[in-house]
């Protein structure tokens, strides 16, 4: 049986795409080497942020995604019913603070630029900050409040998108690993080979997160997606004392950085489960998932700068994942210029949860030949900034 | 001079420390509890226990001798109230030195403030972290008054507290008997011991090669001693039956006991109710594998640390002994510990033929325990929709099933994150393996779609954020080792 689309990977990006394509009437087959949400999408935080993005193409996509999340959360609830666990979508707002005078200056300048790009970024004074977050360290130098920052529980969101996709006709094969491409006599891509036999489709979409480069290589092309490790801390349950996403303005610098060495910044938030989530680090260590206590020490110390009361909170778990990192800091969304029929939806770095819905809408419109709501060309795998990386041989 | 770090000061860790010291290594012994002795010896009061408890008597002498020797030895540094919360085993020498890893310890009473972090970079590590007892979930198991055997015994032995006036002991394994004996000794009336395994499997487990039991006669005598003791104090011992539900509003008031078939499925129509104010239930043991996993050690299909004849794990420089390599009781732990400590200090198992022989004997005993008392697949039939399966997060079996149904997930990782089961403060120590089995049982082929294990906990014990944030005290040098510990010719200590 031939499919319109094969999606490689059942993380949040694959699940969102499967749902969008199925709703548009395509026949969809998702191939996942492990299980749904078994990769990065269950090893991350669920921040849907506009606050950390300066004016530019990523912000445009994030703003689009932010609108989509409100309606999609409601649609999923209506469709899946109350027995399905809640995806915990909450537009709780983000509070970004600077802990030093230098930091304050650049934070305020950054926020001013964002306002120019229609981001709701409100400078708050010390009293307002303490009203938003009574337990915040009163010594912080400056703060900006972003009412549009939101969150979801990423594993549940992935499962919900996949459940919806299946209800709308998408098929999912788990424990099925894509091992290569399938080509006709003329050399055109007509499907993929897997450890459980070949599968055919008119389009193959790689949505394999940080492993997308590996999948592309198996199909015969290079794709410069690299893993960037992130580790997080989870406290035991406590009384609700942190009401927004609160993070240090250093974080913005860490996100945009190319540095391979360790960077940490603290993003502190309470979860619906009552725990406090403290993240995170950024470090390029390939796929080495061993715990690094020095990294956690730094993350913990930075969190205490924001919320000194957390010093007595018990850390009960640490986990981490690999962000799909791109050399030019933009995801690859669209058809590969080198191989007709091969499509990409990866390289979302630390924003793939948020951007998943926007990615899916964009691709669906491209498949349908419609004009997407957002100009797709900046994300195209054919863009100029990516070209030097694509020339490398697989 | 090599430095050997021993994690866990139960029978295995103590024996390892002494053996490593006899080989001349400098030893650091770390345990999270306040006293040495581990699970078996931890809670014994200083004075001698009742002479009737023969194993305790024997064990107590061994322990006293081991402890005295190590405490007096300046080549052995002892850190109690010291918990290992992580092992960095990344390949880079800057992190791990030349040994197997950087070991992170938090020192000080766990409820106290002012605990301090230290880091150790040993040449070799002996893992001897033991096991905790495992209770399968059943309706009412979360009521106050329901104890694990280990907890009840700790109260009875350590604090001389009776857990209740009328109690039953249930579950599986030979260690139900010492538990019942300690309860009786503190004045509880033990209405019965209910062993889930049927007589036939007990016979199968214990009798196919009865001659192998001869060298382990001490073990046989020890257990016979308990049974004799029980009968004398008129404690009925029933096989093929267990507590399948506990009832009560604020605490347990009664239990339902039923016969079990050979798979441990309760047999309908055999239920009877007993009025009790406490119940102790243990179905087996779960080894504490988190540090072994953090160190990178290979784990067997039976989920113990894989070791060779020298007790060496798959990671160079890391050895393992005691309950984390298999459940076999205190004598096996002592023999394995001696061999592990000796090997970690550069020795060869052939140097200690006596210990090798003891290990072989008691390993046979361990296999028999598993054959006779191992958990059988029918137990989930005790569980009802409103049975709590994760106590920390209060997740019921019904909620677990309904989420599994709606997501159609076959993944343990996803189901933990979508239901919160296993995500609470115990991090799945109590419920993890039971959750795995409950979920797998609903799936085709009884297998999970992912290979995630609930044994993996990169943070091995909770610590405060402030403690983690404070930099560790610079790594202490190892204790200097003037001379190897003398090898006493004979005596109760070896
Ligand atoms: C610590 C951390 C914190 C983060 N925080 C946030 C945040 O707050 N907000 C946010 O938006 N993003 C965040 N991210 C980023 C986000 O998690 C990722 O961008 C997103 O999960 C990527 O989703 P994905 O579906 O592309 O990849 P994945 O979820 O990794 O899914 C890819 C799937 O492909 C499968 N696969 C791989 N190879 C094959 C093959 N050969 N055949 C078949 N299947 C294959 C994998 O098994 C996997 O399931 C964070 C990431 C990390 C690591
Ligand atoms: C209720 C009960 C009754 C028993 N009765 C008998 C009996 O009658 N006869 C018999 O032979 N056996 C009996 N046993 C079994 C016996 O207790 C064990 O065989 C023996 O204690 C195993 O020794 P070990 O050294 O491997 O582990 P343990 O004695 O469990 O010692 C492990 C030590 O490691 C420490 N530790 C673990 N993790 C860390 C960490 N992260 N940081 C620091 N320290 C750590 C623990 O605090 C503990 O002290 C019984 C067990 C139980 C639970």
Short mmCIF file of C-alpha atoms in Angstrom, two decimals, chain B residues 13-14 26 29 83 135 205 222 271 331 366 381 491:
data_model
loop_
_atom_site.label_atom_id
_atom_site.label_comp_id
_atom_site.label_asym_id
_atom_site.label_seq_id
_atom_site.Cartn_x
_atom_site.Cartn_y
_atom_site.Cartn_z
CA UNK B 13 30.61 -3.69 52.24
CA UNK B 14 32.13 -4.46 55.64
CA UNK B 26 43.66 2.41 51.59
CA UNK B 29 33.73 3.12 53.47
CA UNK B 83 25.00 9.39 50.88
CA UNK B 135 5.73 -5.18 48.30
CA UNK B 205 12.83 -24.98 44.97
CA UNK B 222 18.57 -21.17 60.91
CA UNK B 271 -11.31 -15.57 51.07
CA UNK B 331 26.39 -15.25 54.38
CA UNK B 366 20.08 -18.00 46.55
CA UNK B 381 -5.21 -10.27 39.76
CA UNK B 491 38.09 -16.97 64.84
#
